[in-house]
Tab-separated table of C-alpha atoms in Angstrom:
chain	number	residue	atom	x	y	z
A	1	MET	CA	-14.201	14.730	11.695
A	2	TYR	CA	-11.423	12.233	12.432
A	3	THR	CA	-13.130	9.356	14.224
A	4	VAL	CA	-11.719	6.290	15.968
A	5	THR	CA	-14.274	3.478	16.146
A	6	ASN	CA	-13.057	0.073	17.309
A	7	PRO	CA	-14.055	-2.223	14.407
A	8	ALA	CA	-13.956	-5.292	16.650
A	9	THR	CA	-16.632	-3.929	18.998
A	10	GLY	CA	-18.252	-0.970	17.270
A	11	GLU	CA	-17.301	1.252	20.225
A	12	LEU	CA	-16.748	4.944	19.502
A	13	VAL	CA	-13.349	5.760	21.030
A	14	GLU	CA	-12.454	9.298	19.994
A	15	GLN	CA	-13.366	12.138	17.671
A	16	ILE	CA	-11.060	14.926	16.551
A	17	PRO	CA	-12.359	17.968	14.648
A	18	ASN	CA	-11.044	18.655	11.164
A	19	ALA	CA	-8.471	21.389	10.822
A	20	THR	CA	-9.831	24.779	9.838
A	21	ASP	CA	-8.766	26.372	6.574
A	22	GLU	CA	-6.637	28.767	8.612
A	23	GLU	CA	-4.897	25.882	10.377
A	24	VAL	CA	-4.238	24.135	7.074
A	25	GLY	CA	-2.805	27.341	5.639
A	26	ALA	CA	-0.538	27.724	8.647
A	27	ALA	CA	0.700	24.150	8.210
A	28	ILE	CA	1.555	24.846	4.571
A	29	THR	CA	3.466	27.938	5.647
A	30	ARG	CA	5.451	25.884	8.160
A	31	VAL	CA	6.628	23.196	5.726
A	32	HIS	CA	7.319	25.780	3.008
A	33	ASN	CA	9.411	27.986	5.284
A	34	ALA	CA	11.314	25.004	6.680
A	35	PHE	CA	12.471	23.810	3.269
A	36	PRO	CA	15.508	26.086	2.634
A	37	ALA	CA	17.283	25.178	5.873
A	38	TRP	CA	16.400	21.471	5.586
A	39	ARG	CA	17.686	21.145	2.036
A	40	ARG	CA	20.970	22.842	3.021
A	41	ARG	CA	21.703	20.224	5.653
A	42	PRO	CA	24.043	17.539	4.309
A	43	ALA	CA	22.297	14.409	3.110
A	44	THR	CA	24.395	12.426	5.564
A	45	ASP	CA	22.913	14.422	8.448
A	46	ARG	CA	19.379	13.896	7.186
A	47	ALA	CA	20.118	10.200	6.770
A	48	LYS	CA	21.286	9.904	10.384
A	49	ILE	CA	17.944	11.270	11.523
A	50	VAL	CA	16.122	8.735	9.351
A	51	LEU	CA	18.232	5.945	10.867
A	52	ARG	CA	17.322	7.164	14.343
A	53	ALA	CA	13.666	7.084	13.316
A	54	ALA	CA	14.113	3.431	12.370
A	55	GLU	CA	15.353	2.719	15.892
A	56	LEU	CA	12.377	4.485	17.459
A	57	PHE	CA	9.868	2.683	15.247
A	58	ALA	CA	11.400	-0.603	16.388
A	59	GLU	CA	11.278	0.450	20.047
A	60	ARG	CA	7.615	1.487	19.813
A	61	ALA	CA	6.408	-1.409	17.647
A	62	ASP	CA	4.011	-2.762	20.266
A	63	GLU	CA	2.462	0.646	20.871
A	64	LEU	CA	2.004	1.270	17.145
A	65	ALA	CA	0.543	-2.197	16.575
A	66	ARG	CA	-2.045	-1.671	19.312
A	67	ILE	CA	-3.014	1.690	17.860
A	68	MET	CA	-3.540	0.127	14.416
A	69	THR	CA	-5.609	-2.683	15.926
A	70	LEU	CA	-7.827	-0.179	17.724
A	71	GLU	CA	-8.260	2.107	14.722
A	72	MET	CA	-8.699	-0.293	11.806
A	73	GLY	CA	-8.796	-3.798	13.245
A	74	LYS	CA	-5.430	-5.134	12.126
A	75	ARG	CA	-4.327	-8.365	13.799
A	76	ILE	CA	-1.793	-7.492	16.494
A	77	ASN	CA	0.868	-9.755	14.994
A	78	GLU	CA	0.372	-8.227	11.558
A	79	GLY	CA	0.692	-4.784	13.111
A	80	ARG	CA	4.057	-5.697	14.569
A	81	GLY	CA	5.063	-7.129	11.203
A	82	GLU	CA	4.055	-3.902	9.482
A	83	VAL	CA	6.254	-1.880	11.810
A	84	GLY	CA	9.086	-4.276	11.001
A	85	VAL	CA	8.794	-3.351	7.328
A	86	VAL	CA	8.732	0.339	8.301
A	87	VAL	CA	12.021	-0.154	10.145
A	88	GLU	CA	13.517	-1.785	7.043
A	89	ILE	CA	12.416	1.147	4.868
A	90	PHE	CA	13.889	3.799	7.156
A	91	ASN	CA	17.085	1.785	7.496
A	92	TYR	CA	17.369	1.337	3.746
A	93	TYR	CA	17.113	5.038	2.958
A	94	GLY	CA	19.183	5.997	5.975
A	95	GLN	CA	21.986	3.726	4.781
A	96	HIS	CA	21.746	4.173	1.001
A	97	GLY	CA	20.059	7.555	0.637
A	98	PRO	CA	23.189	9.715	0.591
A	99	ASP	CA	24.627	7.697	-2.300
A	100	LEU	CA	21.284	7.753	-4.148
A	101	VAL	CA	21.144	11.576	-3.998
A	102	ALA	CA	24.832	12.201	-4.739
A	103	ASP	CA	25.809	14.152	-7.840
A	104	GLN	CA	26.271	11.941	-10.897
A	105	PRO	CA	29.212	12.858	-13.188
A	106	MET	CA	28.722	12.282	-16.927
A	107	SER	CA	30.956	12.191	-19.963
A	108	ILE	CA	29.122	13.811	-22.867
A	109	ARG	CA	29.958	14.783	-26.401
A	110	GLY	CA	32.388	17.675	-26.245
A	111	GLY	CA	33.007	17.688	-22.525
A	112	GLU	CA	31.732	16.813	-19.093
A	113	ALA	CA	28.514	17.278	-17.148
A	114	VAL	CA	27.014	16.450	-13.797
A	115	ILE	CA	23.486	15.509	-12.804
A	116	GLN	CA	22.727	17.298	-9.558
A	117	LYS	CA	19.971	15.564	-7.588
A	118	THR	CA	18.020	18.124	-5.597
A	119	PRO	CA	14.684	18.203	-3.730
A	120	LEU	CA	11.596	19.992	-5.020
A	121	GLY	CA	10.239	21.546	-1.838
A	122	ALA	CA	7.172	21.011	0.313
A	123	LEU	CA	5.145	17.902	-0.560
A	124	LEU	CA	1.683	16.700	0.381
A	125	GLY	CA	1.141	13.069	1.371
A	126	VAL	CA	-2.402	11.664	1.429
A	127	MET	CA	-2.319	8.283	3.131
A	128	PRO	CA	-4.844	5.433	3.588
A	129	TRP	CA	-6.025	3.433	6.582
A	130	ASN	CA	-5.150	-0.137	5.566
A	131	PHE	CA	-1.420	0.105	6.372
A	132	PRO	CA	-1.272	3.186	8.589
A	133	CYS	CA	2.505	3.107	9.203
A	134	TYR	CA	3.935	1.368	6.142
A	135	GLN	CA	2.264	3.618	3.578
A	136	VAL	CA	3.583	6.716	5.326
A	137	ALA	CA	7.094	5.274	5.614
A	138	ARG	CA	7.597	4.534	1.942
A	139	PHE	CA	6.711	8.147	1.074
A	140	VAL	CA	8.380	9.930	3.956
A	141	ALA	CA	11.713	8.138	4.432
A	142	PRO	CA	13.180	8.781	0.951
A	143	ASN	CA	11.919	12.332	0.755
A	144	LEU	CA	13.337	13.298	4.129
A	145	VAL	CA	16.763	12.048	3.049
A	146	LEU	CA	16.428	13.848	-0.285
A	147	GLY	CA	15.626	17.113	1.489
A	148	ASN	CA	11.923	17.651	0.814
A	149	THR	CA	9.568	18.733	3.585
A	150	ILE	CA	6.296	16.922	4.273
A	151	LEU	CA	2.707	17.893	4.990
A	152	LEU	CA	0.914	14.653	5.866
A	153	LYS	CA	-2.835	14.086	5.727
A	154	HIS	CA	-3.692	10.650	7.062
A	155	ALA	CA	-6.953	8.722	6.758
A	156	SER	CA	-9.803	10.020	8.875
A	157	ILE	CA	-9.992	6.793	10.930
A	158	CYS	CA	-6.290	6.826	11.820
A	159	PRO	CA	-5.601	10.019	13.805
A	160	ARG	CA	-3.734	8.211	16.581
A	161	SER	CA	-1.415	6.513	14.096
A	162	ALA	CA	-0.805	9.892	12.477
A	163	LEU	CA	0.146	11.519	15.762
A	164	ALA	CA	2.332	8.596	16.855
A	165	ILE	CA	4.283	8.701	13.584
A	166	GLU	CA	4.738	12.468	13.843
A	167	GLN	CA	6.019	12.108	17.396
A	168	ILE	CA	8.537	9.430	16.419
A	169	LEU	CA	9.925	11.558	13.592
A	170	HIS	CA	10.253	14.616	15.789
A	171	ASP	CA	11.847	12.574	18.582
A	172	ALA	CA	14.323	11.240	16.009
A	173	GLY	CA	15.427	14.779	15.180
A	174	VAL	CA	13.224	15.793	12.250
A	175	PRO	CA	12.527	19.496	12.840
A	176	GLU	CA	8.903	20.130	13.776
A	177	ASP	CA	8.263	22.256	10.687
A	178	VAL	CA	9.898	19.761	8.310
A	179	TYR	CA	7.243	17.115	8.994
A	180	VAL	CA	3.771	18.391	9.866
A	181	ASN	CA	0.640	16.318	10.400
A	182	THR	CA	-2.649	17.978	9.495
A	183	PHE	CA	-6.163	16.806	10.251
A	184	ALA	CA	-7.359	18.285	6.988
A	185	SER	CA	-10.507	16.960	5.371
A	186	SER	CA	-10.680	15.518	1.885
A	187	ARG	CA	-12.558	18.666	0.923
A	188	GLN	CA	-9.456	20.741	1.702
A	189	VAL	CA	-7.029	18.689	-0.399
A	190	PRO	CA	-7.733	20.553	-3.692
A	191	GLY	CA	-6.959	23.840	-1.996
A	192	ILE	CA	-3.689	22.475	-0.646
A	193	LEU	CA	-2.684	21.312	-4.129
A	194	ALA	CA	-3.600	24.670	-5.616
A	195	ASP	CA	-1.257	26.444	-3.214
A	196	PRO	CA	1.936	27.336	-5.128
A	197	ARG	CA	4.043	26.498	-2.082
A	198	ILE	CA	3.200	22.782	-2.429
A	199	GLN	CA	5.346	21.159	-5.125
A	200	GLY	CA	3.859	17.678	-5.426
A	201	VAL	CA	1.573	15.050	-3.970
A	202	SER	CA	1.765	11.362	-3.202
A	203	LEU	CA	-1.521	9.553	-2.669
A	204	THR	CA	-2.245	5.970	-1.760
A	205	GLY	CA	-5.938	5.203	-1.851
A	206	SER	CA	-8.965	4.410	-3.934
A	207	GLU	CA	-9.299	4.877	-7.664
A	208	ALA	CA	-11.831	7.666	-7.095
A	209	ALA	CA	-9.454	9.505	-4.771
A	210	GLY	CA	-6.624	9.065	-7.273
A	211	ILE	CA	-8.680	10.512	-10.111
A	212	SER	CA	-9.610	13.524	-8.006
A	213	VAL	CA	-6.061	14.211	-6.839
A	214	ALA	CA	-4.542	13.601	-10.273
A	215	ALA	CA	-7.001	16.019	-11.865
A	216	GLU	CA	-6.225	18.708	-9.308
A	217	ALA	CA	-2.482	18.121	-9.583
A	218	GLY	CA	-2.732	18.354	-13.348
A	219	ARG	CA	-4.637	21.617	-13.202
A	220	ASN	CA	-1.860	23.040	-11.054
A	221	LEU	CA	1.036	21.348	-12.911
A	222	LYS	CA	2.138	19.474	-9.804
A	223	LYS	CA	3.978	16.172	-9.808
A	224	ALA	CA	1.788	13.304	-8.559
A	225	VAL	CA	2.561	9.744	-7.508
A	226	LEU	CA	-0.533	7.545	-7.213
A	227	GLU	CA	-0.732	4.063	-5.727
A	228	LEU	CA	-4.327	2.989	-6.224
A	229	GLY	CA	-6.344	-0.206	-6.313
A	230	GLY	CA	-5.501	-3.617	-7.588
A	231	SER	CA	-7.083	-6.922	-8.495
A	232	ASP	CA	-3.900	-8.925	-8.648
A	233	PRO	CA	-3.906	-12.242	-10.494
A	234	LEU	CA	-2.267	-15.328	-9.027
A	235	ILE	CA	-1.581	-18.028	-11.625
A	236	VAL	CA	-1.035	-21.615	-10.476
A	237	LEU	CA	0.662	-23.619	-13.237
A	238	ASP	CA	1.381	-26.772	-11.231
A	239	SER	CA	2.393	-27.877	-7.756
A	240	ASP	CA	4.386	-30.648	-6.142
A	241	ASP	CA	2.702	-29.965	-2.791
A	242	MET	CA	-0.873	-28.778	-3.239
A	243	ASP	CA	-1.578	-28.424	0.480
A	244	GLU	CA	1.386	-26.079	0.840
A	245	THR	CA	0.458	-24.086	-2.270
A	246	VAL	CA	-3.129	-23.644	-1.055
A	247	ALA	CA	-2.048	-22.693	2.460
A	248	ARG	CA	0.390	-20.064	1.248
A	249	THR	CA	-1.852	-18.533	-1.412
A	250	ALA	CA	-4.881	-18.418	0.892
A	251	THR	CA	-2.810	-16.756	3.614
A	252	ALA	CA	-1.537	-14.195	1.105
A	253	ARG	CA	-5.117	-13.313	0.181
A	254	MET	CA	-6.424	-13.109	3.737
A	255	ARG	CA	-3.534	-11.017	5.064
A	256	ASN	CA	-4.811	-7.761	6.563
A	257	CYS	CA	-8.339	-9.211	6.245
A	258	GLY	CA	-7.967	-8.971	2.465
A	259	GLN	CA	-7.580	-5.195	2.645
A	260	SER	CA	-4.374	-4.967	0.636
A	261	CYS	CA	-4.123	-3.337	-2.753
A	262	ASN	CA	-1.553	-5.898	-3.919
A	263	ALA	CA	-3.179	-9.004	-2.455
A	264	PRO	CA	-3.807	-11.915	-4.885
A	265	LYS	CA	-7.523	-11.357	-5.407
A	266	ARG	CA	-7.956	-13.522	-8.546
A	267	MET	CA	-6.549	-17.070	-8.472
A	268	ILE	CA	-6.238	-18.546	-11.950
A	269	VAL	CA	-5.593	-22.290	-11.945
A	270	LEU	CA	-4.802	-24.588	-14.862
A	271	ALA	CA	-7.494	-27.134	-15.618
A	272	ASP	CA	-5.579	-30.296	-14.723
A	273	ILE	CA	-5.202	-29.220	-11.077
A	274	TYR	CA	-8.202	-26.874	-10.780
A	275	ASP	CA	-10.601	-29.213	-8.969
A	276	GLU	CA	-8.059	-30.287	-6.381
A	277	PHE	CA	-6.900	-26.718	-5.779
A	278	VAL	CA	-10.433	-25.347	-5.405
A	279	ASP	CA	-11.601	-28.101	-3.082
A	280	LYS	CA	-8.610	-27.616	-0.814
A	281	LEU	CA	-8.893	-23.813	-1.004
A	282	ALA	CA	-12.571	-23.777	0.001
A	283	ALA	CA	-11.858	-26.126	2.907
A	284	ARG	CA	-8.834	-24.117	4.024
A	285	VAL	CA	-10.694	-20.815	3.925
A	286	ALA	CA	-13.734	-22.177	5.774
A	287	ASP	CA	-11.834	-24.119	8.450
A	288	TYR	CA	-8.742	-22.019	9.135
A	289	PHE	CA	-9.770	-18.370	8.838
A	290	LYS	CA	-12.091	-17.962	11.799
A	291	PRO	CA	-13.109	-14.507	13.089
A	292	GLY	CA	-11.679	-13.456	16.417
A	293	ASP	CA	-10.321	-10.672	18.595
A	294	PRO	CA	-7.545	-8.917	16.640
A	295	LEU	CA	-5.617	-8.408	19.889
A	296	ASP	CA	-5.408	-12.183	20.334
A	297	PRO	CA	-2.257	-13.483	18.563
A	298	ASP	CA	-4.113	-16.714	17.706
A	299	THR	CA	-6.843	-14.938	15.737
A	300	LYS	CA	-6.769	-15.751	12.026
A	301	LEU	CA	-9.438	-13.350	10.710
A	302	PRO	CA	-9.914	-9.870	12.223
A	303	PRO	CA	-12.762	-7.474	11.435
A	304	LEU	CA	-12.718	-5.232	8.431
A	305	ALA	CA	-11.837	-1.618	9.098
A	306	SER	CA	-15.469	-0.523	9.508
A	307	THR	CA	-19.009	-1.777	9.248
A	308	ALA	CA	-19.376	0.280	6.075
A	309	ALA	CA	-16.414	-1.554	4.538
A	310	ARG	CA	-17.861	-4.912	5.602
A	311	ASP	CA	-21.280	-4.095	4.176
A	312	GLU	CA	-19.747	-2.998	0.871
A	313	VAL	CA	-17.814	-6.245	0.468
A	314	ALA	CA	-20.792	-8.359	1.553
A	315	GLY	CA	-22.874	-6.524	-1.044
A	316	GLN	CA	-20.347	-7.271	-3.773
A	317	VAL	CA	-20.413	-10.968	-2.851
A	318	ALA	CA	-24.200	-11.072	-2.816
A	319	GLN	CA	-24.354	-9.350	-6.191
A	320	ALA	CA	-21.893	-11.828	-7.684
A	321	VAL	CA	-23.963	-14.759	-6.452
A	322	GLU	CA	-27.146	-13.152	-7.759
A	323	GLN	CA	-25.470	-12.752	-11.151
A	324	GLY	CA	-24.525	-16.444	-11.258
A	325	ALA	CA	-21.253	-16.926	-9.371
A	326	THR	CA	-20.874	-20.003	-7.171
A	327	LEU	CA	-20.348	-19.420	-3.457
A	328	LEU	CA	-17.978	-22.129	-2.175
A	329	ALA	CA	-17.292	-20.763	1.303
A	330	GLY	CA	-18.328	-17.920	3.592
A	331	GLY	CA	-19.897	-14.860	2.097
A	332	HIS	CA	-21.923	-13.560	5.034
A	333	ALA	CA	-21.548	-10.932	7.719
A	334	VAL	CA	-20.921	-12.410	11.164
A	335	GLU	CA	-23.701	-11.781	13.659
A	336	GLY	CA	-22.866	-9.689	16.682
A	337	PRO	CA	-20.800	-6.553	17.282
A	338	GLY	CA	-17.896	-5.669	15.059
A	339	ALA	CA	-17.243	-5.440	11.334
A	340	TYR	CA	-16.679	-9.151	10.717
A	341	LEU	CA	-17.234	-10.972	7.424
A	342	GLU	CA	-16.715	-14.670	6.814
A	343	ALA	CA	-13.740	-15.572	4.647
A	344	THR	CA	-15.177	-16.231	1.202
A	345	VAL	CA	-14.458	-18.173	-1.979
A	346	LEU	CA	-16.299	-17.434	-5.243
A	347	ALA	CA	-16.028	-19.523	-8.420
A	348	ASN	CA	-17.535	-19.311	-11.909
A	349	VAL	CA	-17.184	-15.532	-12.087
A	350	THR	CA	-17.615	-14.420	-15.700
A	351	PRO	CA	-16.975	-11.153	-17.573
A	352	GLU	CA	-20.706	-10.412	-17.468
A	353	MET	CA	-20.531	-9.994	-13.693
A	354	ASN	CA	-19.471	-6.865	-11.809
A	355	ALA	CA	-17.103	-8.877	-9.635
A	356	TYR	CA	-15.023	-9.860	-12.656
A	357	TYR	CA	-13.659	-6.326	-13.048
A	358	GLU	CA	-14.128	-4.783	-9.590
A	359	GLU	CA	-11.656	-4.704	-6.781
A	360	ILE	CA	-13.076	-6.565	-3.771
A	361	PHE	CA	-11.327	-5.086	-0.754
A	362	GLY	CA	-11.927	-7.772	1.826
A	363	PRO	CA	-11.450	-11.486	2.635
A	364	VAL	CA	-12.790	-12.781	-0.682
A	365	VAL	CA	-11.038	-15.070	-3.177
A	366	LEU	CA	-12.138	-15.381	-6.810
A	367	VAL	CA	-11.001	-18.572	-8.548
A	368	PHE	CA	-10.854	-19.080	-12.320
A	369	ARG	CA	-10.248	-22.175	-14.429
A	370	ALA	CA	-7.841	-21.830	-17.366
A	371	GLU	CA	-7.548	-24.563	-19.972
A	372	THR	CA	-4.107	-23.445	-21.129
A	373	GLU	CA	-1.191	-21.304	-20.036
A	374	GLU	CA	-2.159	-18.790	-22.720
A	375	GLN	CA	-5.717	-18.538	-21.416
A	376	ALA	CA	-4.404	-18.007	-17.884
A	377	ILE	CA	-2.391	-15.046	-19.113
A	378	GLU	CA	-5.438	-13.670	-20.957
A	379	ILE	CA	-7.560	-13.835	-17.806
A	380	ALA	CA	-4.777	-12.238	-15.759
A	381	ASN	CA	-4.522	-9.308	-18.160
A	382	ASP	CA	-8.290	-8.878	-18.585
A	383	SER	CA	-8.514	-6.291	-15.839
A	384	PRO	CA	-8.511	-2.509	-15.598
A	385	PHE	CA	-5.867	-2.846	-12.867
A	386	GLY	CA	-2.177	-3.629	-13.162
A	387	LEU	CA	-0.520	-3.433	-9.771
A	388	GLY	CA	1.039	-6.798	-8.937
A	389	ALA	CA	0.782	-10.446	-9.877
A	390	SER	CA	2.280	-13.793	-8.972
A	391	VAL	CA	3.036	-17.045	-10.750
A	392	TRP	CA	3.261	-20.363	-8.900
A	393	GLY	CA	4.772	-23.585	-10.139
A	394	THR	CA	7.767	-25.896	-10.210
A	395	ASP	CA	9.525	-24.838	-13.427
A	396	PRO	CA	11.428	-21.526	-13.035
A	397	GLU	CA	11.786	-20.964	-16.791
A	398	ARG	CA	8.068	-21.510	-17.363
A	399	MET	CA	7.134	-19.192	-14.521
A	400	ARG	CA	9.488	-16.527	-15.853
A	401	ARG	CA	7.979	-16.866	-19.339
A	402	VAL	CA	4.488	-16.352	-17.969
A	403	ALA	CA	5.570	-13.490	-15.702
A	404	GLU	CA	7.017	-11.562	-18.621
A	405	GLN	CA	3.612	-11.559	-20.349
A	406	ILE	CA	1.586	-10.230	-17.422
A	407	GLU	CA	0.576	-6.566	-17.585
A	408	SER	CA	1.488	-5.246	-14.148
A	409	GLY	CA	4.056	-3.213	-12.305
A	410	MET	CA	5.313	-6.173	-10.260
A	411	VAL	CA	5.357	-9.964	-10.556
A	412	TYR	CA	6.464	-12.423	-7.888
A	413	LEU	CA	7.351	-16.078	-8.427
A	414	ASN	CA	6.082	-18.516	-5.788
A	415	SER	CA	5.218	-15.660	-3.435
A	416	ALA	CA	2.497	-13.041	-3.446
A	417	GLY	CA	1.730	-9.507	-2.365
A	418	GLY	CA	5.212	-8.737	-1.175
A	419	SER	CA	6.966	-5.484	-0.477
A	420	GLN	CA	10.553	-4.816	0.476
A	421	ALA	CA	12.542	-1.661	0.982
A	422	ASP	CA	15.013	-2.105	-1.887
A	423	LEU	CA	12.494	-3.199	-4.555
A	424	PRO	CA	10.445	-0.587	-6.468
A	425	PHE	CA	6.695	-0.771	-5.781
A	426	GLY	CA	3.962	0.492	-8.101
A	427	GLY	CA	1.578	-0.335	-10.911
A	428	ILE	CA	0.223	0.503	-14.330
A	429	LYS	CA	-3.212	1.024	-15.876
A	430	ARG	CA	-5.776	2.080	-13.252
A	431	SER	CA	-3.508	0.999	-10.417
A	432	GLY	CA	-1.708	4.307	-10.541
A	433	MET	CA	1.532	5.909	-11.644
A	434	GLY	CA	5.013	6.330	-10.256
A	435	ARG	CA	7.129	4.157	-8.010
A	436	GLU	CA	7.935	3.979	-4.338
A	437	LEU	CA	10.729	2.109	-2.534
A	438	GLY	CA	14.122	1.123	-3.897
A	439	PRO	CA	16.272	3.567	-5.854
A	440	ALA	CA	13.252	4.626	-7.925
A	441	GLY	CA	11.374	5.722	-4.817
A	442	ILE	CA	13.731	8.585	-4.064
A	443	GLU	CA	13.622	9.943	-7.631
A	444	GLU	CA	9.912	10.780	-7.962
A	445	PHE	CA	10.149	14.169	-6.241
A	446	MET	CA	13.709	14.891	-7.289
A	447	ASN	CA	14.978	17.557	-9.678
A	448	GLN	CA	17.686	15.861	-11.712
A	449	LYS	CA	19.406	19.019	-12.852
A	450	SER	CA	21.877	18.789	-15.732
A	451	ILE	CA	24.927	21.032	-15.290
A	452	ARG	CA	27.133	21.329	-18.395
A	453	LEU	CA	30.747	21.815	-17.271
């Protein structure tokens, strides 16, 4: 069942039955049969449709933001900001896609060759609830320009977002059978992957979901791109304005109520500034991030996506404290309706505690003291995850030196948790495999065919 429950009030809004196996099979048939005609259309034509989609996303930003707020509690301003990034992604691939998929001539020993860049066919996208529009955009936009067709299974709490996105794409000119939304259940995903008409899968979600999809894709020799969890380190080397550093890093962590895979979840601070940073961080988190109505633009802390998500995060915090961590701010569920949790700061988390290695998907900051730059790097890399990271300081060469030693797919200097259309996004270790966005994002489901002339 696809269920919309307002996380700010707990009100049940809508329920939509899962698709039957017959309906899922019919959806696969549609995207498979649509592929030959779609791939034959010139890339420039496909790109024009993607550019039109960008315009429609921009026009309907308020509507989409309100849907996201209703479904998963996103602050209304953050919802509008998310749609802004979606517009950038569709514009990027609409403008640059035709060049990115153009044939590539090569001079080789004994003659000439060309790399022909062609689509694979019908793809499955399995998308999460935390960024209902953005996650879809970074998968869909490049693959539509490339010439693949899309079967999209969204998160079970985001059916209205799924339908709104589908409508925008069809209104932009994407043929109805080229992009098909399905209300399939997670139980039906293995069967979709086993179908020989589906050529690959892109999943953004939990580590458990990634393992399941990767195993099924492997059994069926299907290409898979996985963007999974993260416990991103944020290293603070020094600061010439501690108030500004604390404000920016705390905001980066609390964005989307902490429900971002690439948020800076572990803040690692050098010893000579640790006490000042932590004192200011605890005060900032306790005083600034107050729960409120996510539809109110002045709200700083919305609810989590569900009461189950809130209870899971609250349980992780309680376990950390029980195991010896120090609670410096927050840490408790907010009384009353809605899935609210106080913004939280935990210190003195050690490797013996579960929280040291887990991903905490909510408004919780872990802070660590590092005696040296080398120890900061060791703590940063002592994680099963490797999605993103950030380094903060005043010396660009020092920050660059530290960044080069961090084991992750992305590192940002004096910013955190970013994403932009022309920069590849993805991780290593248990954070997944493959890349989205930028030139790399259009190559994952591409057949780079060598033709010897």
